């Protein structure tokens, strides 16, 4: 039935095209004949010649306009927009910015207002007697990277240096000089391998291998840090439900580099953060919906975390941003404390 309807529409469309192809030239010829008759009826030689010249000028202008439109239609081809992972890791060499160019790494955002229903007050109050921790604070993240080495071994393999900083600022605690409650610093060295492999209906676009360091740069008893070997996998699928959407799945895994017992600030951090996380992002027009899930895969003492994100367009470079976090490991200071937080603010966009 569907094929019959489509066949009828095709025949009808073809009939309209054939009809117009015969009628339009006839109409044009009739218009030209009328113009010629009007010019021929003029008795004055000079005026009759000007009439013929005017007809020739209009015809030349019409032909030039049609040719110009045809050149525009046939010569200017639409340029395919690079995908999210392509822009993030410069997978398309014609989009490469070369070495030492600064670009976004992880999301850069600011949440002027975030509310933690159960803040981790014990470490702060023990280290600074009399200091109070408010439930309302501001949170922001800065993250960028640069390419140190391009086309290693004459292959499309690059070495990147990344840096991420996330801060939790008690900006509304004016009575105690609005201190920063916690800041995490995270440099990493990543070797990026571009891929093009179909896996379960998605395309594996990139694999990262590298080393990661994360610390809060504080003295005891608030010092927290760890070093990891990381392996990250980026999957992508365009046009999942429409021509304006795409799905990105980022699988991150890590192995903690062992430390001496005496110098280990957080020996049980793997019991709370586990050995990896999965982040799924759905892009629809200029909106982004993301879900991060992390779990320690321990049946006896199961712990994990989830983060929900929604960004909505405000202009070409900045979007509104909503974030909800529930679980362990939001920051190093809170790695063993379950956080329940929601925030609203702004995020820089690099996926439009």
PDB file of C-alpha atoms in Angstrom, residues 98-101 145-152 158-162 188-190:
ATOM      1  CA  UNK A  98      48.388  21.898  14.882  1.00  0.00           C
ATOM      2  CA  UNK A  99      50.552  21.722  17.973  1.00  0.00           C
ATOM      3  CA  UNK A 100      50.226  23.906  21.081  1.00  0.00           C
ATOM      4  CA  UNK A 101      46.806  25.297  20.168  1.00  0.00           C
ATOM      5  CA  UNK A 145      44.250  20.672  26.491  1.00  0.00           C
ATOM      6  CA  UNK A 146      46.929  21.141  23.866  1.00  0.00           C
ATOM      7  CA  UNK A 147      48.551  18.853  21.353  1.00  0.00           C
ATOM      8  CA  UNK A 148      52.248  18.230  22.070  1.00  0.00           C
ATOM      9  CA  UNK A 149      53.053  15.834  19.216  1.00  0.00           C
ATOM     10  CA  UNK A 150      51.126  15.290  15.998  1.00  0.00           C
ATOM     11  CA  UNK A 151      51.225  12.270  13.648  1.00  0.00           C
ATOM     12  CA  UNK A 152      53.556  10.150  15.747  1.00  0.00           C
ATOM     13  CA  UNK A 158      48.635  12.451  18.671  1.00  0.00           C
ATOM     14  CA  UNK A 159      49.995  13.152  22.155  1.00  0.00           C
ATOM     15  CA  UNK A 160      47.901  15.558  24.241  1.00  0.00           C
ATOM     16  CA  UNK A 161      48.468  17.360  27.525  1.00  0.00           C
ATOM     17  CA  UNK A 162      45.240  18.024  29.412  1.00  0.00           C
ATOM     18  CA  UNK A 188      47.032  14.176  32.396  1.00  0.00           C
ATOM     19  CA  UNK A 189      49.089  13.005  29.423  1.00  0.00           C
ATOM     20  CA  UNK A 190      47.061  11.169  26.774  1.00  0.00           C
TER      21      UNK A 190
END
